[in-house]
Structure formats: C-alpha cells, structure tokens
Amino acid sequence: MTLRTRFAPSPTGFLHIGGARTALFCHLHTRHYGGTTILRIEDTDRERSKSEAVEAILAGMHWLGLDPDEGPYFQSSHCEKHLEIAEQLLIGERAYRCYCTKEELDEMRDKQRAAGLKPRYDGRCRNRSEPPQEGAPFVIRFLRPTTGEVVWEDKIQGEVRVRNDELDDLILVRSDGSPTYNLSVVVDDHDMGINLVIRGEDHLSNTPRQIQLFEALAWDVPEYAHMPLLHGSDGAKLSKRHGAVSVLSFREEGFLPSAVNNYLVRLGWSHGDQEIFTMQEMESLFDICEVGRSAAIFNNDKLLWINSHHIMDSPPEELLEDLLYQLEQIGIENVDKVKLLSAVPEFQERSKTLVEMAQKMAFLFLDDIDYYEPTAAKKYMKISALPPLTELTRRLESNNEWTLESIEKVFASVLAAFEMKMGKLAQPVRVALTGTATSPGIYETLYLLGRTKSLSRLQAGVLYLEEKSQSTD
Ligand code: GLU
C-alpha cells in the first residue's frame, strides 16, 4: 500500500512555524517511504478563512521546498459529499436529529456541573422520533457506540485508549446545514485515500471521535501520528508574542529554507549526534516513529547557529535567489549575477544570515560609498596612512591588469618601500573601499570590487586624508 499523507491547514493566517513543522514531518516521512503528500486547505469556516492566508500558506510551503505532490484541494468544495455521508448515517441509524435548544443544553450542562460531572450531551434526542414542533431547527448528531473503547497505536504517542462512554454524540451537521470539522475530515481523509494522518497533538481529542466515524462507515481507519507541540522558551505554546513565527518572516530575517527545515527537524527528532542535515539527508533518514513525545522548545540562537552552517555549506547558487532578495531590500537592484556568485564564497564564513551577508556585500554593488563608519575611520584613517595610501593608489593606477597576483605584488612593493606591516596598510585601504573595518581579504576585496571602483574609492580616501591633514595643520 502506497503511503498517502496530508497536511491540512485552516487558512486563517500565515503559515505558522508550528504548521511548517507538521508539513515538514509529513513531507520527510513520505519521501523516506516513497509516498504521496497532499495539501488540503480546510476552509469550511467561511468567516475565518481568507484567500490571502491560502496564498501565504502556499508561498511559505514553496519557500521551504515543501510543495505537495497533490493539491491544494479545498475542503469547502466537498461540502455536498460531507452532507451526503451525514444523510447516509441518518438512514443507517448511525446518526439522529437533535432538536435541543440552547436553553435546554445550558440547563443540562449546569445540572451536570452541579453534580460534579463533566458537561456533555446526554443523548436525550436519541429516542425522539418526532420534532417538537413542525420546522423546528435541528443538528445531526452521531449515534456513537456507548460501550467498548477506541484503541489505536499512535506512531508517536504509543497506544492510546479512550472509553466510548467518555465521549458524547458528536455534532456532524450544524443547524445551519453546514458539516462540522470532524465529519469533513473523516470524509476527506477517506476520499483522498489518506492512510497516515500526521498532525499536532492538539488534535488528539478528535481522533477517537474520527475513528468511531470511520468504523461506523465501515471505512479503513488511517494510522495516526500526533506530534508534540512547539513551545516558546518561556514554556508557553508558541505564538506571535514570541517574535518571528510566520515562516516567511524567517525569510525576511535572512534564514535559509534548508536551515529552517534542519532546525525544525531537530525539534523532536535526532540521528545520533548529527546536528547539520541537508534536505536530502533529512528525506532519507527521517522516520515519524522516531519522534519523541516531549514538547519542543523554540530557540532562536540555535536556529542562527544552524543557519550559519547552512550558509557556509551551501553552493553559492543555492543562496542566489534569497540573497538577491535581501540586496533588493537594501536598495541594491539589477545586480550582476556572475559577479555576485564569484563574491559569495568570500562572505559565506562571515555571515550568520543573508541579511548580514547582503549588508557586508553592499559596498561591491553601490556606485559609491559616501560614509565611513566613525569608529573604523577614527581607528584606521590616520594621517600617517596618507603617504603609503597615496603611493599604493598611484602604483595601482599604473597597474593595468587587475588580477589577484598583480594586486598582491603592488601591495608588497608599497609595504617594502615604507617598511610597514600589512595590517597598517590593509586597514585604511579597507575603510576607503568598504567604509568599514571588516571585509574579505584585502586583495580579494580589491579584486572583487574591480579596478574602476577601487581606484575611485582609493582616490577619495587619499582626498579624505589630505583634508584631514590640512585641517589639523
Ligand atoms: N485544519 C486543522 C488545523 O489547521 C487540521 C486538521 C487535521 O490535521 O486533521 O488545525
């Protein structure tokens, strides 16, 4: 039997990092065992479902590389089928019409509470054959078995047992004629041939009800894996309050999709003491049965650490799309991709995020730099640097080839002429070229920046020092 899993988000907001983790686990487990992933948008709650949310979910999944094999299917378009099944249950006497009014239900629950019982529907309409009055509104309830128990072997939680008499008769169709979540999910899971449901632990209480329904309909019951939820560092369920929780906000912050996936997979799953995984490794190693039961804690520092590793290990081409995006965010557009690709390796070890990388690279793509960082200027743009800087500029001007070797030679000749150490010359050059005190190796910086820009920035640096020396005379 081929594995068929689904990710079934409700489109009420962006793709949350917890939802992304569910989608990732479905994807990885399914890839490992060679099955099909399905995306089902559970949009039956018309008031809370938004089309922008659907777009955001699709965009988030795409960015993470989790596009489904099938779908998106929209649950709302199967509504008639859900109602047909409710009708079938009514005819087969596995469901009944309940005419209880809100007042009646409130009174019933108050009494149960007063008697120290758990409030739940007591099944009083099970035996009512006629409506209390013609045209009285009703809901359709499932006539659940009251003896025995529901048992399933959860792939994460282990054996779960729930006594049928602990449950109540679930509403399948509301009084406005709309099907409820549990009915829709069961019908869709059946119709889509889902044989493994991977979802959050917050759905554990729905599962026995859904299994009862599968059984009443004589349908195959899927297997289940309920994932522990994601918590913030304060132990509370992860929410907006904990900062970036929308998947795409991680993109904004310069994280790589492979790093986010790697981070998420390690929340609850491990493979020896390996921390860094490529997507291919995760797809071949991950097994949902190996996920632990304790709640996972979200930790931004760890994510940052994993991200810096992925930045270091990725082939430059893989960084290109998101890096271009980050450069655009700081106003650098129409970047020469060949030049960018050749520069990337010089920055991979220096950047924890792509935001940082884009900022560090910006000097290469700006026409000019109009600003030296004050601390860098104060420390390195000293008047004593004026003679060697002037000489270096002059010698580089007459050096027609612009290769790493020729740049290095010119540098060496100036250092020898002034009997000075590399750092004394490299730092003022660096500030003149980049406006900062950090950049790749100085020859690489000159080389990547190119002859024209390098010379004009060195000339500006010389001018800056000349003005400084005049103003201090
Ligand atoms: N639509 C539900 C949710 O977003 C998931 C339902 C399920 O996985 O069964 O929480």
XYZ file of N, CA and C in Angstrom, residues 59-219:
483
model
N 2.843 30.043 -0.356
C 4.152 30.691 -0.519
C 5.141 30.171 0.522
N 4.664 30.003 1.750
C 5.536 29.512 2.825
C 6.015 28.093 2.520
N 5.095 27.246 2.057
C 5.484 25.859 1.761
C 6.451 25.812 0.588
N 6.193 26.677 -0.388
C 7.064 26.688 -1.560
C 8.478 27.116 -1.169
N 8.539 28.170 -0.346
C 9.860 28.661 0.068
C 10.642 27.565 0.807
N 9.934 26.786 1.615
C 10.618 25.719 2.369
C 10.923 24.485 1.505
N 10.438 24.501 0.275
C 10.670 23.338 -0.597
C 9.731 22.199 -0.249
N 8.539 22.545 0.246
C 7.598 21.505 0.688
C 6.342 21.473 -0.183
N 6.475 21.855 -1.442
C 5.307 21.797 -2.330
C 4.719 20.390 -2.301
N 3.394 20.286 -2.207
C 2.805 18.940 -2.127
C 2.820 18.244 -3.486
N 2.704 16.913 -3.444
C 2.588 16.172 -4.703
C 1.202 16.347 -5.300
N 0.195 16.487 -4.425
C -1.185 16.684 -4.909
C -1.806 17.842 -4.161
N -2.683 18.540 -4.838
C -3.377 19.645 -4.200
C -2.750 20.965 -4.566
N -3.226 22.071 -4.009
C -4.182 22.102 -2.902
C -5.614 21.729 -3.307
N -6.209 20.911 -2.441
C -7.647 20.654 -2.532
C -8.322 21.554 -1.510
N -9.522 21.970 -1.822
C -10.240 22.860 -0.899
C -11.406 22.106 -0.284
N -11.389 22.015 1.024
C -12.408 21.228 1.719
C -13.820 21.734 1.421
N -13.958 23.062 1.295
C -15.299 23.624 1.098
C -15.944 23.090 -0.181
N -15.122 22.684 -1.152
C -15.742 22.212 -2.392
C -16.251 20.776 -2.271
N -16.024 20.153 -1.113
C -16.552 18.789 -0.926
C -17.737 18.760 0.030
N -18.260 19.938 0.304
C -19.309 20.071 1.316
C -20.519 19.160 1.043
N -20.921 19.099 -0.223
C -22.104 18.270 -0.540
C -21.855 16.807 -0.207
N -20.629 16.385 -0.486
C -20.277 14.994 -0.189
C -20.355 14.734 1.324
N -19.889 15.709 2.096
C -19.920 15.543 3.555
C -21.370 15.390 4.030
N -22.258 16.215 3.439
C -23.665 16.160 3.855
C -24.329 14.857 3.410
N -23.916 14.391 2.246
C -24.439 13.114 1.747
C -24.109 11.986 2.738
N -22.899 12.032 3.258
C -22.484 10.979 4.201
C -23.280 11.103 5.509
N -23.558 12.334 5.920
C -24.358 12.523 7.137
C -25.751 11.918 6.907
N -26.281 12.152 5.724
C -27.604 11.606 5.364
C -27.562 10.075 5.413
N -26.484 9.541 4.863
C -26.312 8.084 4.845
C -26.274 7.531 6.282
N -25.630 8.253 7.175
C -25.562 7.817 8.579
C -26.949 7.896 9.216
N -27.734 8.913 8.826
C -29.096 9.038 9.359
C -29.937 7.842 8.922
N -29.827 7.560 7.634
C -30.618 6.438 7.083
C -30.201 5.124 7.750
N -28.916 4.959 7.949
C -28.425 3.724 8.566
C -28.576 3.719 10.086
N -29.248 4.756 10.625
C -29.461 4.891 12.073
C -28.144 4.904 12.850
N -27.136 5.530 12.256
C -25.901 5.769 12.989
C -25.790 7.259 13.334
N -26.886 7.970 13.036
C -26.942 9.399 13.375
C -28.402 9.746 13.623
N -28.636 10.853 14.303
C -30.025 11.254 14.584
C -30.146 12.767 14.630
N -31.377 13.238 14.494
C -31.603 14.684 14.556
C -31.791 15.080 16.016
N -31.105 16.133 16.388
C -31.220 16.608 17.765
C -31.866 17.986 17.737
N -32.978 18.128 18.455
C -33.750 19.381 18.418
C -33.526 20.229 19.675
N -32.589 19.829 20.499
C -32.403 20.546 21.765
C -32.089 22.025 21.508
N -32.749 22.869 22.293
C -32.481 24.306 22.155
C -31.260 24.655 22.999
N -30.755 25.859 22.784
C -29.584 26.312 23.530
C -29.894 26.303 25.030
N -31.117 26.777 25.378
C -31.515 26.846 26.791
C -31.494 25.448 27.422
N -32.046 24.516 26.650
C -32.097 23.141 27.151
C -30.678 22.600 27.410
N -29.790 22.875 26.441
C -28.414 22.364 26.571
C -27.700 23.029 27.741
N -27.931 24.356 27.892
C -27.293 25.072 29.012
C -27.749 24.493 30.343
N -29.042 24.257 30.424
C -29.608 23.741 31.674
C -29.018 22.350 31.989
N -28.936 21.543 30.913
C -28.391 20.189 31.090
C -26.946 20.253 31.622
N -26.163 21.138 31.023
C -24.748 21.232 31.435
C -24.623 21.777 32.862
N -25.475 22.783 33.188
C -25.424 23.336 34.547
C -25.674 22.239 35.576
N -26.672 21.410 35.271
C -27.016 20.330 36.214
C -25.850 19.356 36.353
N -25.238 19.030 35.193
C -24.109 18.080 35.240
C -22.972 18.656 36.086
N -22.694 19.952 35.857
C -21.609 20.585 36.626
C -21.919 20.554 38.120
N -23.190 20.902 38.439
C -23.599 20.943 39.849
C -23.427 19.568 40.489
N -23.622 18.517 39.672
C -23.490 17.154 40.221
C -22.046 16.662 40.152
N -21.130 17.566 39.763
C -19.710 17.208 39.713
C -19.360 16.358 38.497
N -20.202 16.398 37.475
C -19.925 15.589 36.274
C -19.335 16.456 35.165
N -18.668 15.790 34.224
C -18.124 16.525 33.077
C -19.299 16.886 32.168
N -19.457 18.170 31.801
C -20.605 18.515 30.967
C -20.488 17.937 29.555
N -21.505 17.252 29.127
C -21.536 16.735 27.752
C -22.965 16.346 27.398
N -23.191 16.208 26.106
C -24.559 15.934 25.661
C -24.994 14.549 26.145
N -26.194 14.509 26.736
C -26.612 13.235 27.359
C -27.397 12.309 26.419
N -27.524 12.688 25.157
C -28.162 11.781 24.189
C -29.675 11.768 24.257
N -30.279 12.805 24.848
C -31.739 12.762 25.062
C -32.557 12.713 23.769
N -31.998 13.182 22.640
C -32.773 13.131 21.391
C -32.623 11.807 20.641
N -31.801 10.931 21.190
C -31.600 9.633 20.528
C -32.926 8.924 20.277
N -33.822 9.079 21.269
C -35.070 8.315 21.150
C -36.253 9.172 20.719
N -35.965 10.404 20.336
C -37.084 11.274 19.920
C -37.371 10.997 18.442
N -38.592 10.607 18.129
C -38.861 10.275 16.732
C -39.456 11.461 15.973
N -40.122 12.354 16.695
C -40.790 13.488 16.030
C -40.144 14.801 16.448
N -40.141 15.792 15.570
C -39.681 17.119 16.006
C -40.633 17.686 17.040
N -40.140 18.511 17.975
C -41.035 19.077 18.995
C -42.144 19.905 18.356
N -41.854 20.621 17.310
C -42.911 21.242 16.512
C -42.432 21.263 15.074
N -43.385 21.420 14.193
C -43.062 21.367 12.771
C -42.005 22.433 12.430
N -41.019 22.041 11.647
C -39.999 23.001 11.189
C -39.013 23.414 12.273
N -39.012 22.720 13.406
C -38.063 23.091 14.477
C -36.626 22.861 13.989
N -35.705 23.801 14.308
C -34.316 23.622 13.861
C -33.664 22.421 14.550
N -32.733 21.789 13.854
C -32.062 20.626 14.450
C -30.611 20.545 13.982
N -29.818 19.818 14.736
C -28.473 19.456 14.278
C -28.497 17.940 14.062
N -27.534 17.445 13.297
C -27.433 15.982 13.171
C -26.277 15.521 14.053
N -26.590 14.583 14.922
C -25.556 14.047 15.814
C -25.223 12.605 15.459
N -23.999 12.254 15.727
C -23.528 10.881 15.521
C -24.020 10.015 16.676
N -24.576 8.867 16.346
C -25.008 7.946 17.399
C -23.823 7.017 17.701
N -23.052 7.444 18.670
C -21.797 6.728 18.906
C -22.044 5.440 19.690
N -21.126 4.495 19.569
C -21.239 3.327 20.444
C -20.979 3.766 21.886
N -21.694 3.199 22.827
C -21.524 3.643 24.211
C -20.718 2.649 25.047
N -20.519 1.477 24.487
C -19.689 0.514 25.223
C -18.397 0.279 24.438
N -17.477 -0.357 25.065
C -16.206 -0.647 24.386
C -15.287 0.563 24.403
N -14.249 0.487 23.629
C -13.296 1.597 23.623
C -12.661 1.757 22.248
N -12.095 2.940 22.052
C -11.340 3.168 20.822
C -9.869 3.001 21.192
N -9.168 2.203 20.416
C -7.741 1.987 20.687
C -6.977 2.196 19.386
N -5.922 2.943 19.451
C -5.041 2.986 18.280
C -3.591 3.054 18.710
N -2.735 2.592 17.826
C -1.296 2.587 18.089
C -0.728 3.821 17.401
N -0.602 4.886 18.170
C -0.111 6.133 17.585
C 1.391 6.015 17.332
N 1.825 6.492 16.160
C 3.234 6.320 15.800
C 4.171 7.161 16.674
N 3.622 8.130 17.370
C 4.457 8.922 18.288
C 4.036 8.696 19.748
N 2.720 8.698 19.971
C 2.226 8.635 21.347
C 2.160 7.212 21.911
N 2.352 6.229 21.042
C 2.204 4.843 21.512
C 0.724 4.468 21.557
N 0.387 3.443 22.361
C -1.022 3.008 22.386
C -1.897 4.040 23.104
N -2.981 4.410 22.463
C -3.921 5.335 23.098
C -5.270 4.617 23.207
N -5.862 4.701 24.381
C -7.166 4.053 24.599
C -8.148 5.076 25.144
N -9.327 5.125 24.567
C -10.355 6.037 25.085
C -11.662 5.249 25.179
N -12.300 5.277 26.346
C -13.564 4.534 26.516
C -14.674 5.269 25.775
N -15.485 4.539 25.048
C -16.571 5.172 24.289
C -17.533 5.924 25.200
N -17.717 5.436 26.416
C -18.668 6.149 27.287
C -18.090 7.460 27.831
N -16.825 7.729 27.525
C -16.257 9.037 27.919
C -16.542 10.102 26.867
N -16.986 9.655 25.705
C -17.222 10.610 24.611
C -18.702 10.986 24.584
N -19.069 11.929 23.734
C -20.500 12.194 23.582
C -20.887 12.126 22.113
N -22.175 12.347 21.858
C -22.646 12.220 20.476
C -22.301 13.501 19.716
N -21.335 13.356 18.919
C -20.734 14.472 18.196
C -21.706 15.109 17.192
N -21.686 16.431 17.097
C -22.500 17.082 16.054
C -21.799 16.892 14.709
N -22.544 16.388 13.731
C -21.980 16.193 12.388
C -22.385 17.330 11.464
N -23.636 17.782 11.633
C -24.139 18.879 10.789
C -24.789 19.908 11.706
N -24.391 21.173 11.528
C -24.929 22.235 12.388
C -26.347 22.586 11.976
N -27.008 23.416 12.800
C -28.399 23.752 12.488
C -28.500 24.602 11.217
N -27.413 25.241 10.805
C -27.463 25.987 9.538
C -27.155 25.092 8.338
N -27.051 23.786 8.586
C -26.862 22.832 7.487
C -25.404 22.637 7.083
N -24.466 23.218 7.843
C -23.057 23.057 7.444
C -22.416 21.892 8.197
N -21.552 21.135 7.507
C -20.891 20.000 8.166
C -19.829 20.484 9.160
N -19.570 19.697 10.187
C -18.560 20.106 11.177
C -17.187 19.536 10.792
N -16.185 20.063 11.471
C -14.789 19.667 11.201
C -14.604 18.148 11.208
N -15.075 17.479 12.271
C -14.797 16.044 12.379
C -15.423 15.236 11.237
N -16.621 15.618 10.811
C -17.253 14.907 9.693
C -16.441 15.156 8.408
N -16.146 16.431 8.145
C -15.448 16.772 6.892
C -14.096 16.084 6.803
N -13.367 16.086 7.909
C -12.025 15.499 7.907
C -12.091 13.999 7.612
N -13.045 13.327 8.240
C -13.142 11.874 8.039
C -13.503 11.565 6.585
N -14.474 12.301 6.057
C -14.900 12.020 4.676
C -13.742 12.324 3.713
N -13.094 13.454 3.927
C -11.989 13.808 3.015
C -10.809 12.845 3.153
N -10.467 12.496 4.392
C -9.338 11.569 4.555
C -9.646 10.251 3.841
N -10.901 9.830 3.944
C -11.285 8.587 3.263
C -11.212 8.768 1.743
N -11.859 9.823 1.253
C -11.932 10.018 -0.201
C -10.562 10.236 -0.834
N -9.657 10.818 -0.058
C -8.323 11.082 -0.615
C -7.363 9.925 -0.372
N -7.890 8.859 0.201
C -7.051 7.660 0.398
C -5.915 7.870 1.378
N -6.132 8.763 2.356
C -5.070 9.030 3.339
C -4.914 7.801 4.242
N -3.690 7.301 4.351
C -3.519 6.159 5.260
C -2.629 6.474 6.456
N -2.065 7.678 6.492
C -1.359 8.109 7.705
C -1.650 9.587 7.938
N -2.205 9.880 9.111
C -2.501 11.269 9.479
C -1.411 11.740 10.431
N -0.629 12.733 9.980
C 0.404 13.321 10.849
C -0.093 14.721 11.195
N -0.298 14.993 12.474
C -0.798 16.312 12.858
C -0.420 16.606 14.302
N -0.754 17.810 14.744
C -0.368 18.242 16.089
C -1.155 17.507 17.171
N -0.517 17.439 18.316
C -1.102 16.795 19.492
C -2.413 17.461 19.915
N -2.598 18.723 19.498
C -3.836 19.421 19.862
C -5.057 18.749 19.237
N -4.838 17.822 18.295
C -5.973 17.113 17.692
C -6.219 15.743 18.322
N -5.429 15.398 19.346
C -5.570 14.070 19.963
C -7.000 13.763 20.400
N -7.687 14.781 20.918
C -9.037 14.508 21.424
C -10.030 14.281 20.287
N -9.703 14.723 19.076
C -10.611 14.471 17.946
C -10.478 13.056 17.405
N -9.313 12.472 17.620
C -9.027 11.202 16.947
C -9.986 10.063 17.314
N -10.298 9.846 18.612
C -11.237 8.747 18.886
C -12.594 8.981 18.219
N -13.004 10.235 18.164
C -14.295 10.542 17.517
C -14.217 10.240 16.028
N -13.092 10.574 15.437
C -12.951 10.333 14.000
C -12.868 8.830 13.715
N -12.184 8.109 14.601
C -12.085 6.651 14.403
C -13.475 6.007 14.508
N -14.268 6.486 15.497
C -15.642 5.956 15.618
C -16.414 6.155 14.316
N -16.237 7.314 13.716
C -16.941 7.604 12.468
C -16.464 6.698 11.327
N -15.139 6.551 11.210
C -14.605 5.639 10.179
C -15.233 4.257 10.346
N -15.295 3.836 11.607
C -15.804 2.481 11.840
C -17.285 2.381 11.524
N -18.034 3.415 11.882
C -19.478 3.396 11.606
C -19.722 3.348 10.098
N -18.816 3.926 9.342
C -18.985 3.956 7.892
C -18.335 2.748 7.209
N -17.762 1.863 8.039
C -17.054 0.665 7.544
C -15.942 1.043 6.578
N -15.250 2.134 6.898
C -14.095 2.570 6.096
C -12.804 2.181 6.822
